[in-house]
mmCIF file of C-alpha atoms in Angstrom:
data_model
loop_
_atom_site.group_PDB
_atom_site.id
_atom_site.type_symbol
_atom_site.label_atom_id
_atom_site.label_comp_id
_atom_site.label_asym_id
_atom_site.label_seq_id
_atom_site.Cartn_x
_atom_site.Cartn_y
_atom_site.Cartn_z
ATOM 1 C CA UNK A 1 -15.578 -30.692 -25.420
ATOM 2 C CA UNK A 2 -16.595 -30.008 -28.971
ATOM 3 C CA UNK A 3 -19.940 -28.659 -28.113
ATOM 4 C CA UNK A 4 -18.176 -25.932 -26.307
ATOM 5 C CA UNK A 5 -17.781 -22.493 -27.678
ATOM 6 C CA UNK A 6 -13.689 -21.943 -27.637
ATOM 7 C CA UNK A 7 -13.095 -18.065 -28.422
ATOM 8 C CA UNK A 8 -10.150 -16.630 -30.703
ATOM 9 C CA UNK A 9 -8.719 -16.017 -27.348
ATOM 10 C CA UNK A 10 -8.482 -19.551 -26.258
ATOM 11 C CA UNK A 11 -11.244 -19.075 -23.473
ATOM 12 C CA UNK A 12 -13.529 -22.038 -23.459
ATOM 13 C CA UNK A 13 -17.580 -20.896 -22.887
ATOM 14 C CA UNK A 14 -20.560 -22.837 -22.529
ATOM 15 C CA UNK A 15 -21.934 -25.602 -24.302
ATOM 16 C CA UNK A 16 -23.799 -23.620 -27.299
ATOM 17 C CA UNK A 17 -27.798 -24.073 -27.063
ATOM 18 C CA UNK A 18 -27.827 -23.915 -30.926
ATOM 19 C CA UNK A 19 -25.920 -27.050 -30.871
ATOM 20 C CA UNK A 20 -27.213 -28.718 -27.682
ATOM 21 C CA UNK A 21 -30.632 -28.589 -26.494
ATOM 22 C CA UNK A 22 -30.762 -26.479 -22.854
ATOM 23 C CA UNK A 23 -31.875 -29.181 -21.134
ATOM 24 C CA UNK A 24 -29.371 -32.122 -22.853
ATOM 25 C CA UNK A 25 -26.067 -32.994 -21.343
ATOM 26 C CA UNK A 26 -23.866 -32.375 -18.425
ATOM 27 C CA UNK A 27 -25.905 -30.185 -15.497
ATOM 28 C CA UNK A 28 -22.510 -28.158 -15.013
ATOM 29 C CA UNK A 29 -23.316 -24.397 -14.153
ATOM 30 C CA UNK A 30 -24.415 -22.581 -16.965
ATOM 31 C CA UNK A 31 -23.134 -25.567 -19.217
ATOM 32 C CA UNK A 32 -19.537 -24.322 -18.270
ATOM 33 C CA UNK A 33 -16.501 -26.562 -19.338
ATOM 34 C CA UNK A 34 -14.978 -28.689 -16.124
ATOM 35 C CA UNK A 35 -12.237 -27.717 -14.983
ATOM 36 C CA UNK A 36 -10.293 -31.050 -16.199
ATOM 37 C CA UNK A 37 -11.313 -29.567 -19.935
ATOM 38 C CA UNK A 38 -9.363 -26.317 -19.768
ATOM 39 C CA UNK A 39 -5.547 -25.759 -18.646
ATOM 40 C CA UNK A 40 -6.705 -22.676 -16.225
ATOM 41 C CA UNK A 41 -9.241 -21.309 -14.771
ATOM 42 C CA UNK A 42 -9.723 -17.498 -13.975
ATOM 43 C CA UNK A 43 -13.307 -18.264 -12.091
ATOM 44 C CA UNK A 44 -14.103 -21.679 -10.898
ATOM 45 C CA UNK A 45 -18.049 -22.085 -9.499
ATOM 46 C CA UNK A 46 -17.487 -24.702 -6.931
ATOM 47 C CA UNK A 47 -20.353 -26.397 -4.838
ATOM 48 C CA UNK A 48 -20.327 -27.155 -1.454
ATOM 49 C CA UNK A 49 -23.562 -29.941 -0.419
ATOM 50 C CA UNK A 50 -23.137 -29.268 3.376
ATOM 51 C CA UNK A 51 -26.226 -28.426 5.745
ATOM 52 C CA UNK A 52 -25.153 -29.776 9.090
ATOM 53 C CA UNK A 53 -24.994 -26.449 10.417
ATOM 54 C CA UNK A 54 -29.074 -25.567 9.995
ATOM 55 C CA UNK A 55 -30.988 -24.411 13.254
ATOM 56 C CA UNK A 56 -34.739 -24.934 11.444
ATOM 57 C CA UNK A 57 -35.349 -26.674 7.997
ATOM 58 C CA UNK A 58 -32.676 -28.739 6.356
ATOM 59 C CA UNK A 59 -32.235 -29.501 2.798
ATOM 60 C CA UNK A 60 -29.433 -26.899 1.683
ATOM 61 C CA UNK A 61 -27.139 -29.628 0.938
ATOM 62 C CA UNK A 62 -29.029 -30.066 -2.461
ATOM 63 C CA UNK A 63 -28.876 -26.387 -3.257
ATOM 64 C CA UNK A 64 -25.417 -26.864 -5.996
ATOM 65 C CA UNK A 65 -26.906 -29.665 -7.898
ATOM 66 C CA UNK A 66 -30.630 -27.411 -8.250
ATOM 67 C CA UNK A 67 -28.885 -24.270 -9.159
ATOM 68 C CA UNK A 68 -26.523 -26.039 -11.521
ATOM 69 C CA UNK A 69 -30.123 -27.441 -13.187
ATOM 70 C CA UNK A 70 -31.619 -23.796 -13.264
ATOM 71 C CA UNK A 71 -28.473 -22.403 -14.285
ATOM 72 C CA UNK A 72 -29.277 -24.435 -18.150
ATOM 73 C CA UNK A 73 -30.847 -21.213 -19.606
ATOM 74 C CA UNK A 74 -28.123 -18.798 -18.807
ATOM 75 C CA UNK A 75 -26.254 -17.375 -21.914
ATOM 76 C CA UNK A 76 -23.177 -16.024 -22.675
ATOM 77 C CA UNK A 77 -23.724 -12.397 -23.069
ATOM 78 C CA UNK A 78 -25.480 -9.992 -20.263
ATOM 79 C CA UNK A 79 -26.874 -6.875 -21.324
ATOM 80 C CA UNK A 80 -27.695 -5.240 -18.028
ATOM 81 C CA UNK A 81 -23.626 -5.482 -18.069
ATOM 82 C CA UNK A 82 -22.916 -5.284 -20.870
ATOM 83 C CA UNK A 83 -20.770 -7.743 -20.596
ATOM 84 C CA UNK A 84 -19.939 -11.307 -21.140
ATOM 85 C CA UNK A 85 -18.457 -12.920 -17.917
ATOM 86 C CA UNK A 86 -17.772 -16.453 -19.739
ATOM 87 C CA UNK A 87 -16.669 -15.035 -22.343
ATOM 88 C CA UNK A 88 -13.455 -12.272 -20.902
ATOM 89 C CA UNK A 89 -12.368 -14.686 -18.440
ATOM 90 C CA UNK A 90 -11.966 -18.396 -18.513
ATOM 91 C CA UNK A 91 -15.131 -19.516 -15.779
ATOM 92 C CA UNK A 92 -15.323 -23.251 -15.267
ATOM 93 C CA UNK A 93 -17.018 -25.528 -12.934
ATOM 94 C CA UNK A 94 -15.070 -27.222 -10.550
ATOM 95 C CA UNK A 95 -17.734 -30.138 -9.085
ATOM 96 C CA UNK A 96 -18.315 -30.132 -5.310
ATOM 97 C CA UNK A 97 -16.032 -30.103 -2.535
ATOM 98 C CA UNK A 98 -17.079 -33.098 -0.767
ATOM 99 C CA UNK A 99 -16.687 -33.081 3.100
ATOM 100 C CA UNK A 100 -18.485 -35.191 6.231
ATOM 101 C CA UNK A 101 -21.900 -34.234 7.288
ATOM 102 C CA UNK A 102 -21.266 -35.912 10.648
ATOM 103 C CA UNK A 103 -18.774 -33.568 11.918
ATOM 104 C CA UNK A 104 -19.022 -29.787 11.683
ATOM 105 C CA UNK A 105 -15.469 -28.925 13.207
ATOM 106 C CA UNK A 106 -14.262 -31.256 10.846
ATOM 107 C CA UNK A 107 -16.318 -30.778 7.868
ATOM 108 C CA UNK A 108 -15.408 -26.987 8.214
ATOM 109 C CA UNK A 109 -11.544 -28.132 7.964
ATOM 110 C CA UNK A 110 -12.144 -29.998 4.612
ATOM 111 C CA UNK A 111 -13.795 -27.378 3.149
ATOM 112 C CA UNK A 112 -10.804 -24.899 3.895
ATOM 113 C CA UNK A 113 -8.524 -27.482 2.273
ATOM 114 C CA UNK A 114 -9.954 -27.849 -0.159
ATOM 115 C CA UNK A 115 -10.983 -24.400 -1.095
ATOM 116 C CA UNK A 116 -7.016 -23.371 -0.382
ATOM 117 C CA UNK A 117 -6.323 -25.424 -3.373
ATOM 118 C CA UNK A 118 -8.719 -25.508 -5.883
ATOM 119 C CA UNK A 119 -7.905 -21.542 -5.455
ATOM 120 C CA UNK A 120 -4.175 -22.023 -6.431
ATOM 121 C CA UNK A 121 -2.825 -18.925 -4.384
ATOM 122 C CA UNK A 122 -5.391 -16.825 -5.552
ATOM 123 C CA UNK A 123 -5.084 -17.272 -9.069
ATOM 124 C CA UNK A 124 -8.525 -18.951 -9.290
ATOM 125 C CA UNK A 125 -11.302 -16.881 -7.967
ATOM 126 C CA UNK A 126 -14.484 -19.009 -6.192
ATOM 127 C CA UNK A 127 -17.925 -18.398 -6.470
ATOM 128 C CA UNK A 128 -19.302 -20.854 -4.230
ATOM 129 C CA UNK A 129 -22.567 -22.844 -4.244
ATOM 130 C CA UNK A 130 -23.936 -24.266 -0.340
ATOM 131 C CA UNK A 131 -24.762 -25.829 0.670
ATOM 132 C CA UNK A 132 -25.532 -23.741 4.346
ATOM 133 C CA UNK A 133 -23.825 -20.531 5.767
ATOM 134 C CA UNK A 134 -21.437 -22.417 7.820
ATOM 135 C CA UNK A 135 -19.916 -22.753 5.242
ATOM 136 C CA UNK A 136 -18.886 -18.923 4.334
ATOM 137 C CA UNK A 137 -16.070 -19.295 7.855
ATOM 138 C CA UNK A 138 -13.453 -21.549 5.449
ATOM 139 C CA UNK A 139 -13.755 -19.674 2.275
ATOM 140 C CA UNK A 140 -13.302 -16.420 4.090
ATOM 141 C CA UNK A 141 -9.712 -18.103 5.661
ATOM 142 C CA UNK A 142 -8.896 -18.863 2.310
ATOM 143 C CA UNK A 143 -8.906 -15.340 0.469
ATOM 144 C CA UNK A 144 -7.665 -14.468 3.837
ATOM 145 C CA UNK A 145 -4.511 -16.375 3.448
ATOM 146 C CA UNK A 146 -4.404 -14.014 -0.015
ATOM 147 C CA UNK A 147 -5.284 -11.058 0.665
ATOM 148 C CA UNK A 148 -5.247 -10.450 4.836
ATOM 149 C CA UNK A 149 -8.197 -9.069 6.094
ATOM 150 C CA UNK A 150 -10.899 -8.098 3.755
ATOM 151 C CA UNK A 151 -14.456 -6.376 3.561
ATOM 152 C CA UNK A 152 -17.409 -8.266 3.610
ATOM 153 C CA UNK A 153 -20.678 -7.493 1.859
ATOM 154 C CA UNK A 154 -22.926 -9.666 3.460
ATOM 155 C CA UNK A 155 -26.725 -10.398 1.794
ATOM 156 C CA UNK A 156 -28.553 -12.247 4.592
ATOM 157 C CA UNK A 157 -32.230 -11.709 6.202
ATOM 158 C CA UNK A 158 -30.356 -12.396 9.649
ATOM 159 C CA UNK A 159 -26.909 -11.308 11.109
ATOM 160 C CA UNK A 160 -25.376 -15.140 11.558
ATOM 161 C CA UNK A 161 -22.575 -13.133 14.092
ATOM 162 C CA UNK A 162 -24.687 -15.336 17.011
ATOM 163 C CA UNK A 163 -22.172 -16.645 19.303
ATOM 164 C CA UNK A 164 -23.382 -20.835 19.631
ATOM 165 C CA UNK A 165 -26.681 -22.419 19.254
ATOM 166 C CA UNK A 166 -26.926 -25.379 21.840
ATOM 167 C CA UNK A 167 -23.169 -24.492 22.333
ATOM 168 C CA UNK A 168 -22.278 -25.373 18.787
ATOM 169 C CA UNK A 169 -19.471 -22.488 17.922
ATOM 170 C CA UNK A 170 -19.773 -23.291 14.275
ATOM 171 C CA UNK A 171 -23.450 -23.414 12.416
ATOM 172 C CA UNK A 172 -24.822 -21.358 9.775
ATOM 173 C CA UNK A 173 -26.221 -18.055 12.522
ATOM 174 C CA UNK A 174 -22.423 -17.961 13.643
ATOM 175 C CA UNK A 175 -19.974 -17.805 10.737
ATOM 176 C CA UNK A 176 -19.246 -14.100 11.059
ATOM 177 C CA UNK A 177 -19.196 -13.686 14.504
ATOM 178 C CA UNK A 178 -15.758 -16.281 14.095
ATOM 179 C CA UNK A 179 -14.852 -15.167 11.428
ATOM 180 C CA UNK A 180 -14.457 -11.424 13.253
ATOM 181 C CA UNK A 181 -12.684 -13.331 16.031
ATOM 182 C CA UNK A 182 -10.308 -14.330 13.907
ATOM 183 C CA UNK A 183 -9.135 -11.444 12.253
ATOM 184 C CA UNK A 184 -10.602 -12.455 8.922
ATOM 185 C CA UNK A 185 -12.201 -9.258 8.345
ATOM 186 C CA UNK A 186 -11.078 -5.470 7.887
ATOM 187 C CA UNK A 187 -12.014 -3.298 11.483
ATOM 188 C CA UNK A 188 -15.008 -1.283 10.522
ATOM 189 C CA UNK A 189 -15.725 -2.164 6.987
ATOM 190 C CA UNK A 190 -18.414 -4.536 6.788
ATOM 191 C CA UNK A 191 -21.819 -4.733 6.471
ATOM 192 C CA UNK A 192 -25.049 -6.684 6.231
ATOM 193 C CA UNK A 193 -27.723 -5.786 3.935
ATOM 194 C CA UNK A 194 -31.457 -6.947 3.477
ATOM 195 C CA UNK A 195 -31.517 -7.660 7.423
ATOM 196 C CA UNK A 196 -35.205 -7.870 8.765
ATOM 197 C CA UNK A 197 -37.124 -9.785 11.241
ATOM 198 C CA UNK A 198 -37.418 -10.708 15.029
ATOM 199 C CA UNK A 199 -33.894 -11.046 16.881
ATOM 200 C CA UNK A 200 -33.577 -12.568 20.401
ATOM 201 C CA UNK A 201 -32.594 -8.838 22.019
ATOM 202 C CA UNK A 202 -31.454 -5.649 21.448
ATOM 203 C CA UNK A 203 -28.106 -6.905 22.755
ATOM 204 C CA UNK A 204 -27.845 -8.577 19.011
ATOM 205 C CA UNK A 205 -27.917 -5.191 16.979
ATOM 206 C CA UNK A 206 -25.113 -4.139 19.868
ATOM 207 C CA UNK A 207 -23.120 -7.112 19.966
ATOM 208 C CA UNK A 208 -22.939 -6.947 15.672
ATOM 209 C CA UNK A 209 -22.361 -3.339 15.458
ATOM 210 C CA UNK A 210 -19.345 -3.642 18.590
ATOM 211 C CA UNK A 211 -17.873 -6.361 15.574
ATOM 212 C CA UNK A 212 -17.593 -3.406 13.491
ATOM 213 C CA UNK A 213 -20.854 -4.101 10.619
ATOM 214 C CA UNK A 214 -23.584 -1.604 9.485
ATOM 215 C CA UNK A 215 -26.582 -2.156 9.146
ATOM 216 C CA UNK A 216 -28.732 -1.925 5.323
ATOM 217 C CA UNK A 217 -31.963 -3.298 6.306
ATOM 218 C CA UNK A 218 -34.611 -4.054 3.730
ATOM 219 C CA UNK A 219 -36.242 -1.270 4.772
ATOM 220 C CA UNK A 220 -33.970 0.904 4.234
ATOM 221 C CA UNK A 221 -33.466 -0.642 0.454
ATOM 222 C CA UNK A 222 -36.966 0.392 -0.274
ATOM 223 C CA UNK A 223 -37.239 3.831 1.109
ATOM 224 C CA UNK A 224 -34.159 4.646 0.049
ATOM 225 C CA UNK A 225 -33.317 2.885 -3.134
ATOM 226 C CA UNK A 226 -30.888 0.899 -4.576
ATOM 227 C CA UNK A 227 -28.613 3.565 -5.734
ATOM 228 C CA UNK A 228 -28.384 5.067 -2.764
ATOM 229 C CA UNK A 229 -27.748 1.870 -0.217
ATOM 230 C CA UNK A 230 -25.335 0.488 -2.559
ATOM 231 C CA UNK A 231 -23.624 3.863 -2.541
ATOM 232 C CA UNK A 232 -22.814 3.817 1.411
ATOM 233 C CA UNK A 233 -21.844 0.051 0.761
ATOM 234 C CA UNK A 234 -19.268 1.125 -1.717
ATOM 235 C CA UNK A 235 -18.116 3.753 0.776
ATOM 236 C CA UNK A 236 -18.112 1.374 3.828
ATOM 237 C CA UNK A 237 -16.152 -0.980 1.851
ATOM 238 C CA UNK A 238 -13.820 1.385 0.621
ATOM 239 C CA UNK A 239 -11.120 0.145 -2.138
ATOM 240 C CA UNK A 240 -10.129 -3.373 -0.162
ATOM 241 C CA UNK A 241 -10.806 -6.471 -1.504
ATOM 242 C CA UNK A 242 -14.602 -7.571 -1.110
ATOM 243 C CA UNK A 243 -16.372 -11.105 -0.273
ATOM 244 C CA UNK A 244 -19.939 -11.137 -0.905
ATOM 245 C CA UNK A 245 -21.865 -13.261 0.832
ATOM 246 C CA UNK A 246 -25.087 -13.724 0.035
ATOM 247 C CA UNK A 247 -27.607 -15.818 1.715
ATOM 248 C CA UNK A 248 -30.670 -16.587 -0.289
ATOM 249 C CA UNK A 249 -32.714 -15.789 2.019
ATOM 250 C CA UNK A 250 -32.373 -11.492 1.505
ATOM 251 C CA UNK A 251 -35.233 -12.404 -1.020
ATOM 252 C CA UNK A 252 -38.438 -12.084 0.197
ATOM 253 C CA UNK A 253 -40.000 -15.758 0.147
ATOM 254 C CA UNK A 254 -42.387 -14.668 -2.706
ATOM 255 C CA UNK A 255 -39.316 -14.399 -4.640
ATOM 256 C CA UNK A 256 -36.966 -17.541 -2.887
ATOM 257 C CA UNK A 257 -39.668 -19.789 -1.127
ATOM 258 C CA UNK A 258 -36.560 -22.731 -1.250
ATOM 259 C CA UNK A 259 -34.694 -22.112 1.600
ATOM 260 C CA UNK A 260 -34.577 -22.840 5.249
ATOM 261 C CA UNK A 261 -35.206 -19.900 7.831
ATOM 262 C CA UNK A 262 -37.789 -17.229 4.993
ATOM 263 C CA UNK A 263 -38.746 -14.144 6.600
ATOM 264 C CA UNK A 264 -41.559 -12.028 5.210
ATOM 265 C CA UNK A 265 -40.773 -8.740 4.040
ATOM 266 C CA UNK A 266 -37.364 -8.979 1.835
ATOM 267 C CA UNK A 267 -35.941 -8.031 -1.116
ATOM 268 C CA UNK A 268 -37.084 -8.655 -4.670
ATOM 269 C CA UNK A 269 -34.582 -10.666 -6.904
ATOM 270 C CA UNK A 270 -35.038 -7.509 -9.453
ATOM 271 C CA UNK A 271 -33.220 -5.577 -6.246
ATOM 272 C CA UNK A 272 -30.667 -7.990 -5.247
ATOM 273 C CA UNK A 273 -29.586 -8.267 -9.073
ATOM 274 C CA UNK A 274 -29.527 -4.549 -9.329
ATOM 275 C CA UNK A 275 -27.347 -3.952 -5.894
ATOM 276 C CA UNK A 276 -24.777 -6.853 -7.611
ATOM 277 C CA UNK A 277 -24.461 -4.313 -10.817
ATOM 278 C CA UNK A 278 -24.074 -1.862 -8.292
ATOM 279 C CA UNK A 279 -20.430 -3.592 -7.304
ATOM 280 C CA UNK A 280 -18.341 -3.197 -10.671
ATOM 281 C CA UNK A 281 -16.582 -0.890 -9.086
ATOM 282 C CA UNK A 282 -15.406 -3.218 -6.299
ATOM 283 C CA UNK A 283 -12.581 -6.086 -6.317
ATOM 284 C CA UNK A 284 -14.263 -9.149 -5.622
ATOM 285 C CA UNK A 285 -11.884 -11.837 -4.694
ATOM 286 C CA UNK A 286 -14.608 -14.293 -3.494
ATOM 287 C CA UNK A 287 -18.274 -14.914 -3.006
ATOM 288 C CA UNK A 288 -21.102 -17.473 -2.209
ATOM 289 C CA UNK A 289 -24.447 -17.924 -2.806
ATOM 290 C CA UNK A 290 -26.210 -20.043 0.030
ATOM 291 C CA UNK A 291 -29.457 -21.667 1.419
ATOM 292 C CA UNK A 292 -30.789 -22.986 -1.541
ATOM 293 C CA UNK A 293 -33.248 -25.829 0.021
ATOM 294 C CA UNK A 294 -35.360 -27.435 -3.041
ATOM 295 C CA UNK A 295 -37.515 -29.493 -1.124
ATOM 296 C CA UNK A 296 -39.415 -25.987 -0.173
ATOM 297 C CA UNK A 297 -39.315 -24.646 -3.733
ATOM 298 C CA UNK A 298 -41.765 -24.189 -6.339
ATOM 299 C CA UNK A 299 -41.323 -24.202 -9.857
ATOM 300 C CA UNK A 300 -37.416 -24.030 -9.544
ATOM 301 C CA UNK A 301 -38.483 -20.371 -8.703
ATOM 302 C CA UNK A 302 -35.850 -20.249 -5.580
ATOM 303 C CA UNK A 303 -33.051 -21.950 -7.583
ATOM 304 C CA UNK A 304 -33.503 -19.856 -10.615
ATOM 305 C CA UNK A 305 -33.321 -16.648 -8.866
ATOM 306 C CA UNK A 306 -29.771 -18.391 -7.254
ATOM 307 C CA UNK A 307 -28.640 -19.179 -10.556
ATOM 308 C CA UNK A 308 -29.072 -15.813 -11.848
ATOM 309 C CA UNK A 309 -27.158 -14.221 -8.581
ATOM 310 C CA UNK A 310 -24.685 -16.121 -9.029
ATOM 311 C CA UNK A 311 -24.255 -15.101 -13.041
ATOM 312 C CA UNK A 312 -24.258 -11.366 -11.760
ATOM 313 C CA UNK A 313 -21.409 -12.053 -9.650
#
């Protein structure tokens, strides 16, 4: 506890890396406090080391502890922000929410739990770490039980509102389609963005657009620009209360080759971290950051680029 940086304000930062070598001590993210160090928490980065829900490569289920290890260099201040996120709010790291990789239906059901309290009511905002996209169905009932119905911003190369896969109703292509059917999500104010590559029909773009979601493909990021995409995001979204989502796979797999279902042709992690500024504007009450699979990576170069997403949020 002494190594950490504790402001005039009482908010407790990160270990400081004039004090502590970056790659001594705890692996928390970003060298954060725990949460059992400090008497509240404003943001609390929890992971989530599930991939039961994968249709091609596993591995996801290491994702926290990597981006927790390429989270080391972070530091307190952001000047793209201008801004200091660890240091105006009290961000800790809350460990993993451990749940059974045997059973989805269940699994799913421990994760709500125990998202529902580690967020306190909505006190505690969570920035969660997968872990796969299955998981993104409980933390969307949790704000939900906050804050009703909200918008989601969804960063994904694919739509993941499939109805089963070998008549599984809960894996990491159908979180959104569920989550729709259960009224987590405002009527008309969603949207996906950074979707690319081959779908099964047609019927998909119909089916996803009759759930009420537009489409941002990556495409349309670079013709367009990031300006102007994020500008019809903040106008789909409106002044409700956002989730982001973001799969790591919206990066093309030059920039995220870690992960379990790449498709050429995506974003650049310069984008993505430009269409995050891009939200300010927005209330975030919740977010993830998914499909981290080491095994694949190189150089930390997928976990890095998750590390630094999740910073921006």
């Amino acid at each position: 506890m002494s190594d950490h940086r504790v402001r005039k304000d009482g908010n407790v930062g990160p270990v400081d890396g004039s004090q502590v070598p970056r790659y001594a001590g705890d692996s928390t993210f970003a060298r954060l406090p725990r949460i059992d160090e400090v008497d509240r928490a404003d943001v609390a980065i929890v992971g989530v080391p599930f991939d039961s829900g994968v249709s091609y490569r596993p591995g996801a289920r290491f994702g926290p502890a990597a981006v927790r290890q390429a989270s080391r260099l972070l530091r307190p201040y952001d000047p793209a922000f201008r801004a200091g996120p660890f240091l105006e709010q009290q961000v800790v790291d809350a460990g993993d929410i451990v749940c059974t990789p045997f059973d989805i239906t269940k699994a799913v059901g421990q994760i709500e739990e125990a998202a529902t309290e580690l967020s306190d009511g909505g006190s505690t905002k969570l920035l969660t770490i997968g872990g796969d996209h299955t998981i993104a169905l409980p933390l969307l009932r949790t704000v939900h039980r906050v804050h009703g119905p909200v918008a989601l911003i969804h960063f994904d190369a694919h739509l993941d509102t499939w109805d089963t896969y070998f008549e599984a109703e809960y894996t990491h292509g159908t979180p959104f389609r569920r989550a729709f059917e259960e009224g987590l999500l405002a009527e008309g104010r969603s949207c996906h963005v950074g979707t690319r590559g081959s779908l099964y029909s047609p019927d998909d773009l119909l089916e996803d657009s009759d759930m009420g979601f537009r489409h941002f493909t990556s495409n349309m990021v670079g013709t367009e620009g990031v300006e102007k995409v994020m500008a019809a995001v903040r106008e789909r979204v409106g002044n409700l209360p956002v989730y982001v989502s973001i799969d790591i796979d919206v990066l093309d797999p030059a920039h995220a080759p870690g992960t379990g279902t790449p498709e050429a042709g995506g974003l650049t992690s310069r984008e993505l971290l430009a269409m995050l500024r891009e939200l300010i504007p927005n209330e975030v009450v919740g977010a993830d950051v998914v499909e981290v699979a080491p095994a694949y990576d190189h150089a930390e170069t997928t976990s890095v680029a998750a590390a630094h997403v999740a910073y921006a949020i």
